[in-house]
PDB file of C-alpha atoms and ligand atoms in Angstrom:
ATOM      1  CA  UNK A 296      16.271-124.416  44.317  1.00 92.00           C
ATOM      2  CA  UNK A 297      16.759-127.319  47.277  1.00 96.00           C
ATOM      3  CA  UNK A 298      14.689-130.294  46.537  1.00 96.00           C
ATOM      4  CA  UNK A 299      13.712-132.438  49.453  1.00 98.00           C
ATOM      5  CA  UNK A 300      13.490-135.672  49.386  1.00 98.00           C
ATOM      6  CA  UNK A 301      10.538-137.592  49.933  1.00 98.00           C
ATOM      7  CA  UNK A 302      11.472-141.341  52.070  1.00 97.00           C
ATOM      8  CA  UNK A 303      10.801-143.130  48.917  1.00 98.00           C
ATOM      9  CA  UNK A 304      13.188-141.197  47.322  1.00 98.00           C
ATOM     10  CA  UNK A 305      15.540-141.480  50.179  1.00 98.00           C
ATOM     11  CA  UNK A 306      15.477-144.988  50.077  1.00 98.00           C
ATOM     12  CA  UNK A 307      16.600-145.357  45.801  1.00 98.00           C
ATOM     13  CA  UNK A 308      19.121-142.523  47.110  1.00 98.00           C
ATOM     14  CA  UNK A 309      20.732-145.244  50.318  1.00 98.00           C
ATOM     15  CA  UNK A 310      21.110-147.852  47.577  1.00 98.00           C
ATOM     16  CA  UNK A 311      23.140-145.352  45.302  1.00 98.00           C
ATOM     17  CA  UNK A 312      25.011-143.780  48.353  1.00 99.00           C
ATOM     18  CA  UNK A 313      25.782-147.924  49.522  1.00 98.00           C
ATOM     19  CA  UNK A 314      27.483-148.801  46.285  1.00 98.00           C
ATOM     20  CA  UNK A 315      29.188-145.661  45.985  1.00 98.00           C
ATOM     21  CA  UNK A 316      30.425-146.542  49.582  1.00 99.00           C
ATOM     22  CA  UNK A 317      31.553-150.367  48.567  1.00 98.00           C
ATOM     23  CA  UNK A 318      33.345-149.080  45.576  1.00 99.00           C
ATOM     24  CA  UNK A 319      35.400-146.916  47.964  1.00 99.00           C
ATOM     25  CA  UNK A 320      35.946-149.891  50.190  1.00 98.00           C
ATOM     26  CA  UNK A 321      36.640-151.447  47.672  1.00 98.00           C
ATOM     27  CA  UNK A 322      39.863-149.456  45.902  1.00 98.00           C
ATOM     28  CA  UNK A 323      40.780-148.633  50.294  1.00 98.00           C
ATOM     29  CA  UNK A 324      41.495-152.842  50.269  1.00 98.00           C
ATOM     30  CA  UNK A 325      43.200-152.879  47.082  1.00 98.00           C
ATOM     31  CA  UNK A 326      45.755-149.738  47.966  1.00 98.00           C
ATOM     32  CA  UNK A 327      49.464-151.113  48.022  1.00 98.00           C
ATOM     33  CA  UNK A 328      52.684-150.358  47.070  1.00 98.00           C
ATOM     34  CA  UNK A 329      53.179-150.655  43.287  1.00 98.00           C
ATOM     35  CA  UNK A 330      49.320-150.539  42.286  1.00 98.00           C
ATOM     36  CA  UNK A 331      48.441-148.190  40.017  1.00 98.00           C
ATOM     37  CA  UNK A 332      45.599-145.474  40.268  1.00 99.00           C
ATOM     38  CA  UNK A 333      44.616-146.924  36.872  1.00 99.00           C
ATOM     39  CA  UNK A 334      44.056-150.562  38.313  1.00 98.00           C
ATOM     40  CA  UNK A 335      42.533-148.271  41.068  1.00 99.00           C
ATOM     41  CA  UNK A 336      39.974-146.983  38.898  1.00 99.00           C
ATOM     42  CA  UNK A 337      39.062-150.161  37.050  1.00 98.00           C
ATOM     43  CA  UNK A 338      38.125-152.444  40.238  1.00 98.00           C
ATOM     44  CA  UNK A 339      35.335-149.310  41.593  1.00 98.00           C
ATOM     45  CA  UNK A 340      33.998-149.252  37.664  1.00 99.00           C
ATOM     46  CA  UNK A 341      33.915-152.968  37.401  1.00 98.00           C
ATOM     47  CA  UNK A 342      31.993-152.740  40.819  1.00 99.00           C
ATOM     48  CA  UNK A 343      29.723-149.718  40.413  1.00 99.00           C
ATOM     49  CA  UNK A 344      28.611-151.550  36.620  1.00 98.00           C
ATOM     50  CA  UNK A 345      28.229-155.172  38.388  1.00 98.00           C
ATOM     51  CA  UNK A 346      25.523-153.824  40.473  1.00 98.00           C
ATOM     52  CA  UNK A 347      23.399-151.781  37.440  1.00 98.00           C
ATOM     53  CA  UNK A 348      24.872-148.870  38.677  1.00 98.00           C
ATOM     54  CA  UNK A 349      26.898-146.221  36.479  1.00 98.00           C
ATOM     55  CA  UNK A 350      29.837-143.678  37.462  1.00 98.00           C
ATOM     56  CA  UNK A 351      28.691-140.857  37.439  1.00 98.00           C
ATOM     57  CA  UNK A 352      32.150-138.674  37.925  1.00 98.00           C
ATOM     58  CA  UNK A 353      32.423-140.211  34.487  1.00 98.00           C
ATOM     59  CA  UNK A 354      32.118-137.861  31.802  1.00 98.00           C
ATOM     60  CA  UNK A 355      31.032-135.050  33.998  1.00 98.00           C
ATOM     61  CA  UNK A 356      32.367-131.780  32.651  1.00 97.00           C
ATOM     62  CA  UNK A 357      34.639-133.993  30.427  1.00 97.00           C
ATOM     63  CA  UNK A 358      35.884-135.728  33.863  1.00 98.00           C
ATOM     64  CA  UNK A 359      37.913-139.124  31.911  1.00 98.00           C
ATOM     65  CA  UNK A 360      37.791-141.707  34.859  1.00 98.00           C
ATOM     66  CA  UNK A 361      35.326-143.272  37.652  1.00 99.00           C
ATOM     67  CA  UNK A 362      37.225-142.144  40.188  1.00 99.00           C
ATOM     68  CA  UNK A 363      39.646-138.956  41.810  1.00 99.00           C
ATOM     69  CA  UNK A 364      42.895-140.212  42.700  1.00 99.00           C
ATOM     70  CA  UNK A 365      45.091-137.377  44.464  1.00 99.00           C
ATOM     71  CA  UNK A 366      48.391-138.233  46.576  1.00 99.00           C
ATOM     72  CA  UNK A 367      49.776-136.435  49.049  1.00 99.00           C
ATOM     73  CA  UNK A 368      49.681-132.973  48.417  1.00 98.00           C
ATOM     74  CA  UNK A 369      47.396-133.581  45.829  1.00 99.00           C
ATOM     75  CA  UNK A 370      43.618-132.004  47.293  1.00 99.00           C
ATOM     76  CA  UNK A 371      41.515-134.007  44.804  1.00 99.00           C
ATOM     77  CA  UNK A 372      40.776-134.090  41.383  1.00 98.00           C
ATOM     78  CA  UNK A 373      43.371-136.580  40.447  1.00 98.00           C
ATOM     79  CA  UNK A 374      42.827-138.373  37.388  1.00 98.00           C
ATOM     80  CA  UNK A 375      44.100-142.221  37.266  1.00 98.00           C
ATOM     81  CA  UNK A 376      46.479-143.112  35.295  1.00 98.00           C
ATOM     82  CA  UNK A 377      48.467-146.448  34.330  1.00 98.00           C
ATOM     83  CA  UNK A 378      51.695-144.108  34.930  1.00 98.00           C
ATOM     84  CA  UNK A 379      51.291-143.420  38.549  1.00 98.00           C
ATOM     85  CA  UNK A 380      52.265-146.174  40.871  1.00 98.00           C
ATOM     86  CA  UNK A 381      51.078-145.988  44.583  1.00 98.00           C
ATOM     87  CA  UNK A 382      54.339-145.717  46.893  1.00 98.00           C
ATOM     88  CA  UNK A 383      54.788-146.923  50.161  1.00 98.00           C
ATOM     89  CA  UNK A 384      53.835-143.950  52.969  1.00 98.00           C
ATOM     90  CA  UNK A 385      51.691-142.096  50.494  1.00 99.00           C
ATOM     91  CA  UNK A 386      48.334-140.798  51.192  1.00 99.00           C
ATOM     92  CA  UNK A 387      45.660-141.124  49.114  1.00 99.00           C
ATOM     93  CA  UNK A 388      42.093-139.257  48.736  1.00 99.00           C
ATOM     94  CA  UNK A 389      39.760-141.113  46.920  1.00 99.00           C
ATOM     95  CA  UNK A 390      36.649-139.796  45.739  1.00 99.00           C
ATOM     96  CA  UNK A 391      33.712-141.771  43.820  1.00 99.00           C
ATOM     97  CA  UNK A 392      29.945-142.107  43.299  1.00 98.00           C
ATOM     98  CA  UNK A 393      27.193-144.031  41.771  1.00 98.00           C
ATOM     99  CA  UNK A 394      23.988-143.630  40.300  1.00 98.00           C
ATOM    100  CA  UNK A 395      21.324-145.734  40.672  1.00 98.00           C
ATOM    101  CA  UNK A 396      18.054-145.475  39.855  1.00 98.00           C
ATOM    102  CA  UNK A 397      18.174-141.803  39.283  1.00 98.00           C
ATOM    103  CA  UNK A 398      20.044-140.834  42.028  1.00 98.00           C
ATOM    104  CA  UNK A 399      23.456-139.936  43.307  1.00 98.00           C
ATOM    105  CA  UNK A 400      25.760-141.262  45.851  1.00 98.00           C
ATOM    106  CA  UNK A 401      29.054-139.456  46.496  1.00 99.00           C
ATOM    107  CA  UNK A 402      32.036-140.277  48.986  1.00 98.00           C
ATOM    108  CA  UNK A 403      35.062-139.600  49.554  1.00 99.00           C
ATOM    109  CA  UNK A 404      38.510-141.044  51.704  1.00 99.00           C
ATOM    110  CA  UNK A 405      41.647-140.677  52.661  1.00 99.00           C
ATOM    111  CA  UNK A 406      43.829-143.656  52.945  1.00 99.00           C
ATOM    112  CA  UNK A 407      47.213-144.613  54.294  1.00 98.00           C
ATOM    113  CA  UNK A 408      49.898-147.123  51.847  1.00 98.00           C
ATOM    114  CA  UNK A 409      51.769-148.841  54.279  1.00 98.00           C
ATOM    115  CA  UNK A 410      54.114-146.810  56.514  1.00 98.00           C
ATOM    116  CA  UNK A 411      52.859-143.412  56.585  1.00 98.00           C
ATOM    117  CA  UNK A 412      54.571-140.692  59.286  1.00 98.00           C
ATOM    118  CA  UNK A 413      52.992-139.259  62.295  1.00 98.00           C
ATOM    119  CA  UNK A 414      51.657-136.510  60.809  1.00 98.00           C
ATOM    120  CA  UNK A 415      49.860-137.634  57.804  1.00 98.00           C
ATOM    121  CA  UNK A 416      48.306-139.948  60.118  1.00 98.00           C
ATOM    122  CA  UNK A 417      46.857-136.987  62.364  1.00 98.00           C
ATOM    123  CA  UNK A 418      46.218-135.217  60.074  1.00 99.00           C
ATOM    124  CA  UNK A 419      43.986-138.149  58.578  1.00 99.00           C
ATOM    125  CA  UNK A 420      42.502-138.568  61.923  1.00 98.00           C
ATOM    126  CA  UNK A 421      41.686-134.678  62.178  1.00 99.00           C
ATOM    127  CA  UNK A 422      39.716-134.306  58.730  1.00 99.00           C
ATOM    128  CA  UNK A 423      37.417-137.944  58.866  1.00 98.00           C
ATOM    129  CA  UNK A 424      36.566-136.268  62.719  1.00 98.00           C
ATOM    130  CA  UNK A 425      35.686-133.138  61.019  1.00 99.00           C
ATOM    131  CA  UNK A 426      33.756-134.394  58.815  1.00 99.00           C
ATOM    132  CA  UNK A 427      31.772-136.489  61.681  1.00 99.00           C
ATOM    133  CA  UNK A 428      31.524-132.720  63.521  1.00 98.00           C
ATOM    134  CA  UNK A 429      30.145-131.258  60.699  1.00 98.00           C
ATOM    135  CA  UNK A 430      27.765-134.297  60.262  1.00 98.00           C
ATOM    136  CA  UNK A 431      26.769-134.138  63.546  1.00 98.00           C
ATOM    137  CA  UNK A 432      25.285-130.602  63.086  1.00 98.00           C
ATOM    138  CA  UNK A 433      23.382-131.753  60.179  1.00 98.00           C
ATOM    139  CA  UNK A 434      20.052-131.465  61.833  1.00 98.00           C
ATOM    140  CA  UNK A 435      16.714-130.167  60.733  1.00 98.00           C
ATOM    141  CA  UNK A 436      16.032-126.407  62.064  1.00 97.00           C
ATOM    142  CA  UNK A 437      19.647-125.650  62.227  1.00 98.00           C
ATOM    143  CA  UNK A 438      21.631-124.011  59.659  1.00 98.00           C
ATOM    144  CA  UNK A 439      24.450-124.592  56.779  1.00 98.00           C
ATOM    145  CA  UNK A 440      27.128-122.551  58.812  1.00 98.00           C
ATOM    146  CA  UNK A 441      26.717-124.561  62.047  1.00 99.00           C
ATOM    147  CA  UNK A 442      28.223-127.865  59.261  1.00 99.00           C
ATOM    148  CA  UNK A 443      30.890-125.451  58.145  1.00 99.00           C
ATOM    149  CA  UNK A 444      31.864-123.706  61.291  1.00 99.00           C
ATOM    150  CA  UNK A 445      32.041-127.317  63.326  1.00 99.00           C
ATOM    151  CA  UNK A 446      34.103-128.465  60.142  1.00 99.00           C
ATOM    152  CA  UNK A 447      36.258-125.148  60.624  1.00 99.00           C
ATOM    153  CA  UNK A 448      36.890-125.119  64.055  1.00 98.00           C
ATOM    154  CA  UNK A 449      37.882-128.193  64.668  1.00 99.00           C
ATOM    155  CA  UNK A 450      40.715-128.699  61.902  1.00 99.00           C
ATOM    156  CA  UNK A 451      41.911-125.127  62.728  1.00 98.00           C
ATOM    157  CA  UNK A 452      42.286-125.820  66.956  1.00 98.00           C
ATOM    158  CA  UNK A 453      44.358-128.483  65.555  1.00 98.00           C
ATOM    159  CA  UNK A 454      46.686-126.485  62.813  1.00 98.00           C
ATOM    160  CA  UNK A 455      45.792-127.097  59.640  1.00 99.00           C
ATOM    161  CA  UNK A 456      43.985-125.309  57.181  1.00 98.00           C
ATOM    162  CA  UNK A 457      40.428-125.356  55.529  1.00 99.00           C
ATOM    163  CA  UNK A 458      40.435-125.495  51.449  1.00 98.00           C
ATOM    164  CA  UNK A 459      38.504-122.369  50.586  1.00 98.00           C
ATOM    165  CA  UNK A 460      38.335-122.993  46.444  1.00 98.00           C
ATOM    166  CA  UNK A 461      36.088-126.848  46.602  1.00 98.00           C
ATOM    167  CA  UNK A 462      33.024-126.798  48.948  1.00 98.00           C
ATOM    168  CA  UNK A 463      30.423-129.837  49.261  1.00 98.00           C
ATOM    169  CA  UNK A 464      26.823-129.691  47.926  1.00 98.00           C
ATOM    170  CA  UNK A 465      23.034-130.792  47.831  1.00 98.00           C
ATOM    171  CA  UNK A 466      22.881-134.051  46.102  1.00 98.00           C
ATOM    172  CA  UNK A 467      20.070-136.263  44.727  1.00 98.00           C
ATOM    173  CA  UNK A 468      19.003-136.394  41.217  1.00 98.00           C
ATOM    174  CA  UNK A 469      22.464-134.604  40.301  1.00 98.00           C
ATOM    175  CA  UNK A 470      25.700-134.896  41.990  1.00 98.00           C
ATOM    176  CA  UNK A 471      25.726-131.439  42.509  1.00 98.00           C
ATOM    177  CA  UNK A 472      22.347-129.743  43.874  1.00 98.00           C
ATOM    178  CA  UNK A 473      21.693-126.243  45.803  1.00 98.00           C
ATOM    179  CA  UNK A 474      23.028-125.427  48.469  1.00 98.00           C
ATOM    180  CA  UNK A 475      27.016-125.381  48.654  1.00 98.00           C
ATOM    181  CA  UNK A 476      28.404-126.826  51.604  1.00 98.00           C
ATOM    182  CA  UNK A 477      31.657-124.828  52.642  1.00 98.00           C
ATOM    183  CA  UNK A 478      33.789-126.358  54.946  1.00 99.00           C
ATOM    184  CA  UNK A 479      34.546-122.817  57.231  1.00 99.00           C
ATOM    185  CA  UNK A 480      31.792-120.240  58.168  1.00 98.00           C
ATOM    186  CA  UNK A 481      30.210-118.866  60.630  1.00 98.00           C
ATOM    187  CA  UNK A 482      27.431-120.974  63.116  1.00 98.00           C
ATOM    188  CA  UNK A 483      23.721-119.426  62.588  1.00 98.00           C
ATOM    189  CA  UNK A 484      24.297-118.170  59.484  1.00 98.00           C
ATOM    190  CA  UNK A 485      23.302-119.615  55.948  1.00 98.00           C
ATOM    191  CA  UNK A 486      19.946-121.779  54.719  1.00 97.00           C
ATOM    192  CA  UNK A 487      17.915-123.327  56.876  1.00 98.00           C
ATOM    193  CA  UNK A 488      18.223-127.050  57.414  1.00 98.00           C
ATOM    194  CA  UNK A 489      15.352-128.919  56.956  1.00 98.00           C
ATOM    195  CA  UNK A 490      13.915-132.670  56.556  1.00 98.00           C
ATOM    196  CA  UNK A 491      14.857-134.359  53.416  1.00 98.00           C
ATOM    197  CA  UNK A 492      17.776-132.429  52.410  1.00 98.00           C
ATOM    198  CA  UNK A 493      20.144-134.348  51.381  1.00 98.00           C
ATOM    199  CA  UNK A 494      24.228-133.171  51.317  1.00 98.00           C
ATOM    200  CA  UNK A 495      27.409-134.038  50.152  1.00 99.00           C
ATOM    201  CA  UNK A 496      29.704-132.974  53.334  1.00 99.00           C
ATOM    202  CA  UNK A 497      33.292-133.089  52.358  1.00 98.00           C
ATOM    203  CA  UNK A 498      36.118-131.552  53.967  1.00 99.00           C
ATOM    204  CA  UNK A 499      39.070-130.789  52.457  1.00 99.00           C
ATOM    205  CA  UNK A 500      42.456-129.962  55.026  1.00 99.00           C
ATOM    206  CA  UNK A 501      46.016-128.721  53.893  1.00 99.00           C
ATOM    207  CA  UNK A 502      48.640-129.247  57.250  1.00 98.00           C
ATOM    208  CA  UNK A 503      49.906-125.982  55.457  1.00 98.00           C
ATOM    209  CA  UNK A 504      48.140-122.955  53.993  1.00 98.00           C
ATOM    210  CA  UNK A 505      44.602-123.588  52.400  1.00 98.00           C
ATOM    211  CA  UNK A 506      45.642-121.884  48.648  1.00 98.00           C
ATOM    212  CA  UNK A 507      45.452-124.047  45.674  1.00 98.00           C
ATOM    213  CA  UNK A 508      46.631-124.293  42.666  1.00 98.00           C
ATOM    214  CA  UNK A 509      45.288-126.331  38.986  1.00 98.00           C
ATOM    215  CA  UNK A 510      47.636-128.537  37.818  1.00 98.00           C
ATOM    216  CA  UNK A 511      47.863-127.920  33.694  1.00 97.00           C
ATOM    217  CA  UNK A 512      45.831-131.347  33.240  1.00 97.00           C
ATOM    218  CA  UNK A 513      43.115-128.892  34.106  1.00 97.00           C
ATOM    219  CA  UNK A 514      41.645-130.911  36.697  1.00 98.00           C
ATOM    220  CA  UNK A 515      44.203-132.552  39.655  1.00 98.00           C
ATOM    221  CA  UNK A 516      43.691-129.779  42.648  1.00 98.00           C
ATOM    222  CA  UNK A 517      47.057-129.337  44.704  1.00 98.00           C
ATOM    223  CA  UNK A 518      48.086-127.223  47.752  1.00 99.00           C
ATOM    224  CA  UNK A 519      50.082-123.978  46.618  1.00 98.00           C
ATOM    225  CA  UNK A 520      52.917-124.660  49.219  1.00 98.00           C
ATOM    226  CA  UNK A 521      53.249-128.687  48.698  1.00 98.00           C
ATOM    227  CA  UNK A 522      51.589-129.375  51.951  1.00 98.00           C
ATOM    228  CA  UNK A 523      50.032-132.453  52.689  1.00 99.00           C
ATOM    229  CA  UNK A 524      46.230-132.635  52.492  1.00 99.00           C
ATOM    230  CA  UNK A 525      42.753-134.837  52.956  1.00 99.00           C
ATOM    231  CA  UNK A 526      39.528-135.159  52.113  1.00 99.00           C
ATOM    232  CA  UNK A 527      36.447-137.500  53.564  1.00 99.00           C
ATOM    233  CA  UNK A 528      33.386-137.294  52.837  1.00 99.00           C
ATOM    234  CA  UNK A 529      30.094-138.741  53.161  1.00 98.00           C
ATOM    235  CA  UNK A 530      26.503-138.326  51.370  1.00 99.00           C
ATOM    236  CA  UNK A 531      23.849-137.903  54.262  1.00 98.00           C
ATOM    237  CA  UNK A 532      20.309-137.714  54.650  1.00 98.00           C
ATOM    238  CA  UNK A 533      18.821-134.908  57.083  1.00 98.00           C
ATOM    239  CA  UNK A 534      15.390-136.361  58.666  1.00 98.00           C
ATOM    240  CA  UNK A 535      13.109-135.581  62.048  1.00 96.00           C
ATOM    241  CA  UNK A 536      15.374-138.147  63.426  1.00 96.00           C
ATOM    242  CA  UNK A 537      18.802-136.231  63.085  1.00 98.00           C
ATOM    243  CA  UNK A 538      21.179-136.522  60.744  1.00 98.00           C
ATOM    244  CA  UNK A 539      21.887-140.099  58.521  1.00 98.00           C
ATOM    245  CA  UNK A 540      24.818-141.086  57.139  1.00 98.00           C
ATOM    246  CA  UNK A 541      23.881-143.157  53.984  1.00 98.00           C
ATOM    247  CA  UNK A 542      27.074-143.705  52.136  1.00 98.00           C
ATOM    248  CA  UNK A 543      27.772-146.670  54.400  1.00 98.00           C
ATOM    249  CA  UNK A 544      28.936-150.363  52.593  1.00 97.00           C
TER     250      UNK A 544
HETATM  251  N1  LIG B 793      34.172-135.138  43.666  1.00 71.51           N
HETATM  252  C1  LIG B 793      33.599-134.227  43.427  1.00 71.51           C
HETATM  253  C2  LIG B 793      32.700-134.023  44.484  1.00 71.51           C
HETATM  254  O1  LIG B 793      32.523-134.509  45.628  1.00 71.51           O
HETATM  255  C3  LIG B 793      33.010-133.885  42.228  1.00 71.51           C
HETATM  256  C4  LIG B 793      34.048-134.646  41.223  1.00 71.51           C
HETATM  257  S1  LIG B 793      34.025-133.730  39.935  1.00 71.51           S
HETATM  258  C5  LIG B 793      34.175-134.919  39.230  1.00 71.51           C
HETATM  259  O2  LIG B 793      31.820-133.273  44.325  1.00 71.51           O
HETATM  260  F1  LIG B 793      34.393-134.008  37.773  1.00 71.51           F
HETATM  261  F2  LIG B 793      35.411-135.281  38.998  1.00 71.51           F
HETATM  262  F3  LIG B 793      33.968-136.135  38.559  1.00 71.51           F
HETATM  263 CO1  LIG B 794      30.597-133.978  46.410  1.00 71.51          CO
END
């Protein structure tokens, strides 16, 4: 069931999203060679709790941390650990959210640590830009497939591939709600978009092939071919005036 949010609900949700965006920004600012992913996780958790909010990934299906931190060929769901230091040249995908007064925010970004390769920069740029292409299509009267197709066309035109095994989603009083928001699909197909819908749009884009595999830890998703992967996500609301990005710091 797709739940439409009222203006009052959206204003609370915007707070959850702002906290999520600020926590993500804090991690981005703390990324440097030698920092461990556990240290980054702690920064975000401390901030989210200081806002009177809760890290909404922690405990979700047994997930043990505030953030997912996925490096280079890791696509999503990397588990922060004191054993993993970020190195110069890494690209670091960070995904996290906050639950505030009953509403969830969810956002992600891929950050460069130091001097990253031109090919990594191009991948990150294309992935970020594809998210905005998708968001532009999040308009009442359109369909989910319009968002999906905009993302897919944008990245495939640049030679990248879209991960199929994970998708974006509705978000609200639950972290994951209907509808699914795939990053691939056909324009004009799928659920009709309506004012009051709140969506987490989150392209996961690989330089190589779209296939992924899961590490023995049961969480970390890697590209099967070892190629680099990037991930950007915003929580947005569809309003009568068009799409509104809510995960703004
Ligand atoms: N980051 C995922 C999403 O954006 C959810 C994370 S699953 C968790 O939908 F278990 F890691 F929390
Ligand atoms: Co999400």
